[in-house]
Amino acid sequence: MKNHMTFLLKIALCMGLITNLTGRWGLHELNTLAIVQGVGLDKRADQDQTDVTVQISKPTGSHQSKKEGGNDTAKAYWNVTNTGDTFSSALRQFTNDSIRRLYFPHNKVVIFGRDLAKDGVQTYVDFFIREHENRLTVKVLVANHKARAILEVQPRLENITASDISDMLQNQSILAKSAQVNLKQFASRLMSKTAAPVVPIVDISSEEGKEKIVISRLAVFKKATLAGELNMAEARGLFWVIGKVKGGILEVVAPDGEGKASFEILRSKSKIIPKIQNNKVSFLIKIKEEDMLHSQSSPKNLTLVPVSKALGKVKNDAIHNEVMAALKKPKK
């Protein structure tokens, strides 16, 4: 009995030692890592090479606040650009710029420059999917010009440009002003035989002499190549069809033509029913939308039954026009 108890104690002691040994496997010390927040890829105009810009958060950047005179010139990030024949070769050159190793799990956005997107993004998407540190939830965008220029814009609210873009996408997708497309969704649509990938287009505008980032259109891909774009009205027409309108404002002209009425969209859903008749394929798209009156400039009482019915038809026509605008654009 005594020998049996001794044996059990030895087993318990060994199990305890084994669990302690697993605690430091795969450990990364923070002072050896360069935490990537955003990645931009551009095609060089003069040669067949790729510019890779990596936005790295500074360990002390968020603590450097105001300089003398009240000007906030300290940046919480560091942008580094390298060039290579391939994406992998460009990344390897970052070892010449920093003593720290690039660390991708906290990366928030991948931005493709317009010229690179026109040539095709399949190779780069493949790299990000295979990179074991990169997360499939990273958001994908297309820059109207250069991705590098986007990452160099000083953010308004956040400390880091990539974080500012990520939060902007989340807010605009709630209001159906833009799409929030992650790497997994983008790659799945690239491999689909029936769906075309769409991602937001990010651009730079000027306000009171200062640059700011805006997201105003959607880029449409055919396979892995940029094929065209949708404006905001056409983009929402697409969102109506695929049931992605969960909020936002629907503004219409009042039935009598005097003034306008704005409705806050509460929810919507859609159903696409394919039909084959006389060897021709057609689709019936059913959209159900719920809203509430947000504001009006019309002098009439819009809650009266006759006016409300007429207003419902006006709203239906407005949604129909947005959907048709989205359907006509791809035909070109």
mmCIF file of C-alpha atoms in Angstrom:
data_model
loop_
_atom_site.group_PDB
_atom_site.id
_atom_site.type_symbol
_atom_site.label_atom_id
_atom_site.label_comp_id
_atom_site.label_asym_id
_atom_site.label_seq_id
_atom_site.Cartn_x
_atom_site.Cartn_y
_atom_site.Cartn_z
ATOM 1 C CA MET A 1 0.000 0.000 0.000
ATOM 2 C CA LYS A 2 2.850 2.320 0.912
ATOM 3 C CA ASN A 3 4.650 1.630 -2.382
ATOM 4 C CA HIS A 4 1.409 2.307 -4.252
ATOM 5 C CA MET A 5 0.969 5.708 -2.605
ATOM 6 C CA THR A 6 4.607 6.620 -3.328
ATOM 7 C CA PHE A 7 4.103 5.770 -6.997
ATOM 8 C CA LEU A 8 0.992 7.978 -7.208
ATOM 9 C CA LEU A 9 2.823 10.898 -5.588
ATOM 10 C CA LYS A 10 5.642 10.591 -8.121
ATOM 11 C CA ILE A 11 3.141 10.642 -10.998
ATOM 12 C CA ALA A 12 1.442 13.739 -9.571
ATOM 13 C CA LEU A 13 4.804 15.490 -9.147
ATOM 14 C CA CYS A 14 5.807 14.727 -12.756
ATOM 15 C CA MET A 15 2.489 16.034 -14.102
ATOM 16 C CA GLY A 16 2.950 19.244 -12.156
ATOM 17 C CA LEU A 17 6.441 19.758 -13.559
ATOM 18 C CA ILE A 18 5.258 19.113 -17.128
ATOM 19 C CA THR A 19 2.506 21.761 -16.941
ATOM 20 C CA ASN A 20 5.029 24.338 -15.725
ATOM 21 C CA LEU A 21 7.375 23.588 -18.614
ATOM 22 C CA THR A 22 4.705 24.482 -21.237
ATOM 23 C CA GLY A 23 4.209 28.014 -19.933
ATOM 24 C CA ARG A 24 7.023 29.641 -21.951
ATOM 25 C CA TRP A 25 6.695 27.813 -25.274
ATOM 26 C CA GLY A 26 6.382 30.276 -28.178
ATOM 27 C CA LEU A 27 7.256 33.215 -25.898
ATOM 28 C CA HIS A 28 7.902 36.597 -27.585
ATOM 29 C CA GLU A 29 9.625 39.365 -25.670
ATOM 30 C CA LEU A 30 8.070 42.760 -26.498
ATOM 31 C CA ASN A 31 11.431 44.495 -26.687
ATOM 32 C CA THR A 32 12.399 42.234 -29.622
ATOM 33 C CA LEU A 33 9.262 42.838 -31.728
ATOM 34 C CA ALA A 34 8.225 45.576 -34.168
ATOM 35 C CA ILE A 35 4.430 45.472 -33.898
ATOM 36 C CA VAL A 36 2.915 46.011 -37.359
ATOM 37 C CA GLN A 37 -0.311 48.065 -37.473
ATOM 38 C CA GLY A 38 -0.728 48.502 -41.224
ATOM 39 C CA VAL A 39 0.766 47.368 -44.539
ATOM 40 C CA GLY A 40 0.709 49.230 -47.861
ATOM 41 C CA LEU A 41 1.726 47.771 -51.222
ATOM 42 C CA ASP A 42 2.508 49.811 -54.337
ATOM 43 C CA LYS A 43 3.806 49.026 -57.806
ATOM 44 C CA ARG A 44 6.907 50.931 -58.860
ATOM 45 C CA ALA A 45 6.304 52.863 -62.051
ATOM 46 C CA ASP A 46 9.843 52.538 -63.420
ATOM 47 C CA GLN A 47 10.386 48.816 -62.935
ATOM 48 C CA ASP A 48 8.668 45.546 -62.155
ATOM 49 C CA GLN A 49 9.110 45.755 -58.397
ATOM 50 C CA THR A 50 6.919 46.256 -55.349
ATOM 51 C CA ASP A 51 7.169 48.939 -52.675
ATOM 52 C CA VAL A 52 6.117 47.604 -49.274
ATOM 53 C CA THR A 53 5.342 50.140 -46.545
ATOM 54 C CA VAL A 54 4.953 48.886 -42.994
ATOM 55 C CA GLN A 55 3.473 51.029 -40.227
ATOM 56 C CA ILE A 56 5.007 50.098 -36.878
ATOM 57 C CA SER A 57 3.774 51.367 -33.527
ATOM 58 C CA LYS A 58 6.430 53.042 -31.407
ATOM 59 C CA PRO A 59 6.768 51.689 -27.853
ATOM 60 C CA THR A 60 6.898 55.238 -26.445
ATOM 61 C CA GLY A 61 4.926 57.004 -29.186
ATOM 62 C CA SER A 62 1.643 57.122 -27.289
ATOM 63 C CA HIS A 63 3.383 58.762 -24.326
ATOM 64 C CA GLN A 64 4.958 61.593 -26.346
ATOM 65 C CA SER A 65 2.246 64.188 -26.103
ATOM 66 C CA LYS A 66 2.599 67.914 -26.647
ATOM 67 C CA LYS A 67 5.793 69.636 -27.650
ATOM 68 C CA GLU A 68 6.665 73.206 -26.704
ATOM 69 C CA GLY A 69 4.232 75.710 -28.142
ATOM 70 C CA GLY A 70 1.332 73.281 -28.080
ATOM 71 C CA ASN A 71 2.116 71.547 -31.399
ATOM 72 C CA ASP A 72 1.739 67.795 -31.357
ATOM 73 C CA THR A 73 4.589 66.773 -33.663
ATOM 74 C CA ALA A 74 5.401 63.437 -32.074
ATOM 75 C CA LYS A 75 4.090 60.406 -33.920
ATOM 76 C CA ALA A 76 3.109 57.145 -32.271
ATOM 77 C CA TYR A 77 4.154 55.199 -35.356
ATOM 78 C CA TRP A 78 7.052 54.701 -37.729
ATOM 79 C CA ASN A 79 6.567 54.091 -41.458
ATOM 80 C CA VAL A 80 9.276 52.109 -43.242
ATOM 81 C CA THR A 81 9.328 51.411 -46.996
ATOM 82 C CA ASN A 82 11.411 48.816 -48.812
ATOM 83 C CA THR A 83 11.457 47.590 -52.396
ATOM 84 C CA GLY A 84 11.843 44.071 -53.728
ATOM 85 C CA ASP A 85 11.187 41.876 -56.744
ATOM 86 C CA THR A 86 8.679 39.998 -54.566
ATOM 87 C CA PHE A 87 6.769 40.799 -51.423
ATOM 88 C CA SER A 88 8.868 38.351 -49.411
ATOM 89 C CA SER A 89 12.172 39.847 -50.566
ATOM 90 C CA ALA A 90 10.982 43.345 -49.646
ATOM 91 C CA LEU A 91 9.991 42.167 -46.179
ATOM 92 C CA ARG A 92 13.397 40.585 -45.591
ATOM 93 C CA GLN A 93 15.057 43.971 -46.143
ATOM 94 C CA PHE A 94 13.346 45.370 -43.056
ATOM 95 C CA THR A 95 16.047 43.675 -40.996
ATOM 96 C CA ASN A 96 18.378 46.406 -42.295
ATOM 97 C CA ASP A 97 16.146 49.160 -40.901
ATOM 98 C CA SER A 98 15.220 47.810 -37.488
ATOM 99 C CA ILE A 99 16.808 45.613 -34.863
ATOM 100 C CA ARG A 100 13.354 44.226 -34.103
ATOM 101 C CA ARG A 101 11.491 41.493 -35.961
ATOM 102 C CA LEU A 102 8.246 42.389 -37.739
ATOM 103 C CA TYR A 103 5.262 41.023 -35.792
ATOM 104 C CA PHE A 104 1.955 40.733 -37.705
ATOM 105 C CA PRO A 105 -0.766 39.481 -35.289
ATOM 106 C CA HIS A 106 -1.848 43.077 -34.488
ATOM 107 C CA ASN A 107 -1.956 44.219 -38.110
ATOM 108 C CA LYS A 108 -5.251 46.014 -38.827
ATOM 109 C CA VAL A 109 -5.247 46.927 -42.536
ATOM 110 C CA VAL A 110 -3.714 45.845 -45.840
ATOM 111 C CA ILE A 111 -3.885 48.588 -48.490
ATOM 112 C CA PHE A 112 -3.240 47.929 -52.182
ATOM 113 C CA GLY A 113 -2.212 50.840 -54.395
ATOM 114 C CA ARG A 114 -4.412 51.365 -57.461
ATOM 115 C CA ASP A 115 -1.684 50.506 -59.997
ATOM 116 C CA LEU A 116 -0.833 47.302 -58.175
ATOM 117 C CA ALA A 117 -4.519 46.356 -57.893
ATOM 118 C CA LYS A 118 -4.895 46.785 -61.670
ATOM 119 C CA ASP A 119 -2.085 44.286 -62.214
ATOM 120 C CA GLY A 120 -3.574 41.743 -59.807
ATOM 121 C CA VAL A 121 -3.339 40.985 -56.095
ATOM 122 C CA GLN A 122 -3.491 37.184 -56.071
ATOM 123 C CA THR A 123 0.178 36.707 -55.098
ATOM 124 C CA TYR A 124 -0.036 39.129 -52.175
ATOM 125 C CA VAL A 125 -3.302 37.718 -50.845
ATOM 126 C CA ASP A 126 -1.749 34.273 -50.998
ATOM 127 C CA PHE A 127 1.182 35.469 -48.874
ATOM 128 C CA PHE A 128 -1.020 36.979 -46.163
ATOM 129 C CA ILE A 129 -3.122 33.828 -45.968
ATOM 130 C CA ARG A 130 -0.071 31.591 -45.639
ATOM 131 C CA GLU A 131 1.723 33.861 -43.154
ATOM 132 C CA HIS A 132 1.002 32.078 -39.856
ATOM 133 C CA GLU A 133 1.267 35.271 -37.767
ATOM 134 C CA ASN A 134 -1.161 37.274 -39.870
ATOM 135 C CA ARG A 135 -4.846 37.145 -38.936
ATOM 136 C CA LEU A 136 -7.595 36.605 -41.481
ATOM 137 C CA THR A 137 -9.621 39.401 -39.820
ATOM 138 C CA VAL A 138 -7.285 42.114 -41.170
ATOM 139 C CA LYS A 139 -9.240 44.620 -43.300
ATOM 140 C CA VAL A 140 -8.503 44.989 -47.030
ATOM 141 C CA LEU A 141 -8.647 48.302 -48.929
ATOM 142 C CA VAL A 142 -7.549 49.892 -52.199
ATOM 143 C CA ALA A 143 -5.840 53.296 -52.231
ATOM 144 C CA ASN A 144 -7.058 55.721 -54.865
ATOM 145 C CA HIS A 145 -3.408 56.434 -55.692
ATOM 146 C CA LYS A 146 -0.514 55.241 -53.499
ATOM 147 C CA ALA A 147 -0.949 53.118 -50.379
ATOM 148 C CA ARG A 148 2.208 54.624 -48.913
ATOM 149 C CA ALA A 149 0.673 58.126 -49.007
ATOM 150 C CA ILE A 150 -2.377 56.905 -47.080
ATOM 151 C CA LEU A 151 -0.269 55.568 -44.212
ATOM 152 C CA GLU A 152 1.624 58.866 -44.014
ATOM 153 C CA VAL A 153 -1.508 60.940 -43.256
ATOM 154 C CA GLN A 154 -1.551 62.099 -39.650
ATOM 155 C CA PRO A 155 -4.688 60.655 -37.957
ATOM 156 C CA ARG A 156 -7.267 62.968 -36.391
ATOM 157 C CA LEU A 157 -8.387 60.978 -33.346
ATOM 158 C CA GLU A 158 -6.326 57.818 -33.023
ATOM 159 C CA ASN A 159 -2.558 57.801 -32.503
ATOM 160 C CA ILE A 160 -1.955 55.469 -35.437
ATOM 161 C CA THR A 161 -3.255 55.894 -39.005
ATOM 162 C CA ALA A 162 -4.070 52.203 -39.467
ATOM 163 C CA SER A 163 -6.244 52.214 -36.319
ATOM 164 C CA ASP A 164 -8.030 55.348 -37.542
ATOM 165 C CA ILE A 165 -8.855 53.669 -40.877
ATOM 166 C CA SER A 166 -10.035 50.480 -39.161
ATOM 167 C CA ASP A 167 -12.420 52.381 -36.863
ATOM 168 C CA MET A 168 -13.682 54.495 -39.778
ATOM 169 C CA LEU A 169 -14.545 51.355 -41.741
ATOM 170 C CA GLN A 170 -16.467 49.900 -38.814
ATOM 171 C CA ASN A 171 -18.555 53.051 -38.352
ATOM 172 C CA GLN A 172 -19.304 53.502 -42.053
ATOM 173 C CA SER A 173 -20.293 49.866 -42.520
ATOM 174 C CA ILE A 174 -22.913 50.262 -39.772
ATOM 175 C CA LEU A 175 -24.416 53.189 -41.697
ATOM 176 C CA ALA A 176 -24.190 51.292 -45.031
ATOM 177 C CA LYS A 177 -21.807 53.933 -46.389
ATOM 178 C CA SER A 178 -19.040 51.461 -47.075
ATOM 179 C CA ALA A 179 -18.117 47.806 -46.760
ATOM 180 C CA GLN A 180 -15.949 46.233 -44.094
ATOM 181 C CA VAL A 181 -14.127 43.415 -45.900
ATOM 182 C CA ASN A 182 -11.568 41.255 -44.143
ATOM 183 C CA LEU A 183 -8.902 39.065 -45.704
ATOM 184 C CA LYS A 184 -10.921 35.868 -45.315
ATOM 185 C CA GLN A 185 -13.976 37.342 -47.075
ATOM 186 C CA PHE A 186 -11.841 38.833 -49.839
ATOM 187 C CA ALA A 187 -9.976 35.577 -50.489
ATOM 188 C CA SER A 188 -13.217 33.574 -50.489
ATOM 189 C CA ARG A 189 -14.736 35.843 -53.127
ATOM 190 C CA LEU A 190 -11.556 35.659 -55.198
ATOM 191 C CA MET A 191 -11.960 31.880 -55.349
ATOM 192 C CA SER A 192 -15.703 32.042 -56.013
ATOM 193 C CA LYS A 193 -17.018 31.460 -59.541
ATOM 194 C CA THR A 194 -20.145 33.554 -58.950
ATOM 195 C CA ALA A 195 -19.145 36.422 -56.621
ATOM 196 C CA ALA A 196 -16.928 39.432 -57.351
ATOM 197 C CA PRO A 197 -14.832 40.867 -54.496
ATOM 198 C CA VAL A 198 -15.552 44.444 -53.423
ATOM 199 C CA VAL A 199 -13.409 46.483 -51.028
ATOM 200 C CA PRO A 200 -13.464 50.141 -49.903
ATOM 201 C CA ILE A 201 -11.404 52.773 -51.718
ATOM 202 C CA VAL A 202 -9.456 55.025 -49.358
ATOM 203 C CA ASP A 203 -8.386 58.488 -50.501
ATOM 204 C CA ILE A 204 -6.900 61.727 -49.164
ATOM 205 C CA SER A 205 -8.771 65.037 -49.080
ATOM 206 C CA SER A 206 -7.883 68.448 -47.709
ATOM 207 C CA GLU A 207 -9.814 70.287 -45.028
ATOM 208 C CA GLU A 208 -8.668 73.658 -43.710
ATOM 209 C CA GLY A 209 -5.213 73.042 -45.121
ATOM 210 C CA LYS A 210 -4.854 69.653 -43.426
ATOM 211 C CA GLU A 211 -4.976 66.244 -45.033
ATOM 212 C CA LYS A 212 -7.563 63.729 -43.928
ATOM 213 C CA ILE A 213 -8.521 60.221 -44.953
ATOM 214 C CA VAL A 214 -11.881 59.603 -46.629
ATOM 215 C CA ILE A 215 -13.650 56.451 -47.806
ATOM 216 C CA SER A 216 -16.127 57.297 -50.537
ATOM 217 C CA ARG A 217 -16.324 54.463 -53.080
ATOM 218 C CA LEU A 218 -16.066 50.706 -53.542
ATOM 219 C CA ALA A 219 -13.482 48.944 -55.695
ATOM 220 C CA VAL A 220 -14.816 46.001 -57.713
ATOM 221 C CA PHE A 221 -12.504 43.157 -58.708
ATOM 222 C CA LYS A 222 -12.854 40.717 -61.583
ATOM 223 C CA LYS A 223 -10.999 37.649 -60.390
ATOM 224 C CA ALA A 224 -7.907 39.235 -58.769
ATOM 225 C CA THR A 225 -7.745 42.386 -60.902
ATOM 226 C CA LEU A 226 -9.319 45.777 -60.244
ATOM 227 C CA ALA A 227 -12.098 46.158 -62.816
ATOM 228 C CA GLY A 228 -14.046 49.252 -61.735
ATOM 229 C CA GLU A 229 -15.683 51.072 -58.873
ATOM 230 C CA LEU A 230 -19.068 51.974 -57.404
ATOM 231 C CA ASN A 231 -20.009 55.369 -55.992
ATOM 232 C CA MET A 232 -21.862 55.650 -52.689
ATOM 233 C CA ALA A 233 -25.381 55.390 -54.174
ATOM 234 C CA GLU A 234 -24.400 52.379 -56.295
ATOM 235 C CA ALA A 235 -22.622 50.798 -53.321
ATOM 236 C CA ARG A 236 -25.731 51.020 -51.158
ATOM 237 C CA GLY A 237 -27.729 49.545 -54.023
ATOM 238 C CA LEU A 238 -25.423 46.536 -53.795
ATOM 239 C CA PHE A 239 -25.849 46.395 -50.010
ATOM 240 C CA TRP A 240 -29.655 46.376 -50.425
ATOM 241 C CA VAL A 241 -29.383 43.333 -52.679
ATOM 242 C CA ILE A 242 -27.097 41.318 -50.389
ATOM 243 C CA GLY A 243 -28.924 42.339 -47.191
ATOM 244 C CA LYS A 244 -26.111 44.388 -45.675
ATOM 245 C CA VAL A 245 -28.034 47.602 -44.975
ATOM 246 C CA LYS A 246 -28.404 47.690 -41.192
ATOM 247 C CA GLY A 247 -28.559 51.442 -40.644
ATOM 248 C CA GLY A 248 -28.119 54.854 -42.213
ATOM 249 C CA ILE A 249 -30.421 57.571 -43.524
ATOM 250 C CA LEU A 250 -32.843 57.292 -46.451
ATOM 251 C CA GLU A 251 -33.737 60.762 -47.751
ATOM 252 C CA VAL A 252 -36.654 61.229 -50.169
ATOM 253 C CA VAL A 253 -38.714 64.057 -51.611
ATOM 254 C CA ALA A 254 -42.115 64.475 -49.944
ATOM 255 C CA PRO A 255 -45.110 63.204 -51.995
ATOM 256 C CA ASP A 256 -46.389 66.728 -52.719
ATOM 257 C CA GLY A 257 -42.949 67.831 -53.907
ATOM 258 C CA GLU A 258 -42.610 70.355 -51.091
ATOM 259 C CA GLY A 259 -39.608 69.650 -48.901
ATOM 260 C CA LYS A 260 -37.913 66.389 -48.016
ATOM 261 C CA ALA A 261 -38.245 63.637 -45.440
ATOM 262 C CA SER A 262 -35.394 61.690 -43.858
ATOM 263 C CA PHE A 263 -35.834 58.212 -42.430
ATOM 264 C CA GLU A 264 -33.473 56.366 -40.151
ATOM 265 C CA ILE A 265 -33.070 52.787 -41.381
ATOM 266 C CA LEU A 266 -33.526 50.320 -38.536
ATOM 267 C CA ARG A 267 -33.035 47.036 -40.371
ATOM 268 C CA SER A 268 -33.429 45.355 -43.728
ATOM 269 C CA LYS A 269 -33.219 41.935 -45.308
ATOM 270 C CA SER A 270 -33.267 40.631 -48.844
ATOM 271 C CA LYS A 271 -34.040 37.455 -50.731
ATOM 272 C CA ILE A 272 -32.843 36.612 -54.236
ATOM 273 C CA ILE A 273 -35.028 34.159 -56.173
ATOM 274 C CA PRO A 274 -33.614 32.875 -59.491
ATOM 275 C CA LYS A 275 -35.994 31.944 -62.307
ATOM 276 C CA ILE A 276 -35.483 30.123 -65.626
ATOM 277 C CA GLN A 277 -38.062 30.736 -68.331
ATOM 278 C CA ASN A 278 -37.628 30.026 -72.033
ATOM 279 C CA ASN A 279 -33.958 29.221 -71.368
ATOM 280 C CA LYS A 280 -33.444 32.708 -69.936
ATOM 281 C CA VAL A 281 -32.325 33.350 -66.386
ATOM 282 C CA SER A 282 -33.847 36.159 -64.343
ATOM 283 C CA PHE A 283 -33.810 37.094 -60.679
ATOM 284 C CA LEU A 284 -36.507 38.361 -58.386
ATOM 285 C CA ILE A 285 -35.049 40.465 -55.566
ATOM 286 C CA LYS A 286 -37.286 40.991 -52.541
ATOM 287 C CA ILE A 287 -36.196 43.678 -50.064
ATOM 288 C CA LYS A 288 -37.882 44.332 -46.741
ATOM 289 C CA GLU A 289 -36.912 47.541 -44.964
ATOM 290 C CA GLU A 290 -37.996 49.046 -41.635
ATOM 291 C CA ASP A 291 -37.368 52.648 -40.624
ATOM 292 C CA MET A 292 -38.620 55.558 -38.577
ATOM 293 C CA LEU A 293 -39.097 59.220 -39.458
ATOM 294 C CA HIS A 294 -35.968 61.120 -38.524
ATOM 295 C CA SER A 295 -36.661 64.647 -39.797
ATOM 296 C CA GLN A 296 -38.722 66.543 -42.383
ATOM 297 C CA SER A 297 -38.768 69.871 -44.148
ATOM 298 C CA SER A 298 -42.242 69.310 -45.618
ATOM 299 C CA PRO A 299 -45.072 71.360 -44.052
ATOM 300 C CA LYS A 300 -47.514 68.435 -44.301
ATOM 301 C CA ASN A 301 -48.326 65.909 -41.601
ATOM 302 C CA LEU A 302 -46.514 62.822 -42.879
ATOM 303 C CA THR A 303 -48.195 60.529 -40.342
ATOM 304 C CA LEU A 304 -51.628 60.791 -41.986
ATOM 305 C CA VAL A 305 -52.625 57.513 -43.669
ATOM 306 C CA PRO A 306 -52.960 58.808 -47.269
ATOM 307 C CA VAL A 307 -49.692 60.736 -47.033
ATOM 308 C CA SER A 308 -47.946 57.816 -45.339
ATOM 309 C CA LYS A 309 -48.972 55.421 -48.134
ATOM 310 C CA ALA A 310 -47.751 57.830 -50.799
ATOM 311 C CA LEU A 311 -44.523 58.282 -48.862
ATOM 312 C CA GLY A 312 -44.056 54.505 -48.723
ATOM 313 C CA LYS A 313 -44.195 54.347 -52.517
ATOM 314 C CA VAL A 314 -41.631 57.144 -52.765
ATOM 315 C CA LYS A 315 -39.300 55.194 -50.453
ATOM 316 C CA ASN A 316 -39.793 52.031 -52.498
ATOM 317 C CA ASP A 317 -38.876 53.929 -55.662
ATOM 318 C CA ALA A 318 -35.769 55.380 -54.003
ATOM 319 C CA ILE A 319 -34.534 51.936 -52.950
ATOM 320 C CA HIS A 320 -35.404 50.522 -56.396
ATOM 321 C CA ASN A 321 -33.358 53.266 -58.105
ATOM 322 C CA GLU A 322 -30.318 52.551 -55.917
ATOM 323 C CA VAL A 323 -30.550 48.827 -56.671
ATOM 324 C CA MET A 324 -30.894 49.423 -60.416
ATOM 325 C CA ALA A 325 -27.889 51.768 -60.360
ATOM 326 C CA ALA A 326 -25.831 48.996 -58.762
ATOM 327 C CA LEU A 327 -27.028 46.428 -61.311
ATOM 328 C CA LYS A 328 -26.419 48.602 -64.360
ATOM 329 C CA LYS A 329 -22.818 49.478 -63.458
ATOM 330 C CA PRO A 330 -21.355 45.928 -63.695
ATOM 331 C CA LYS A 331 -22.890 45.498 -67.173
ATOM 332 C CA LYS A 332 -20.391 48.079 -68.432
#
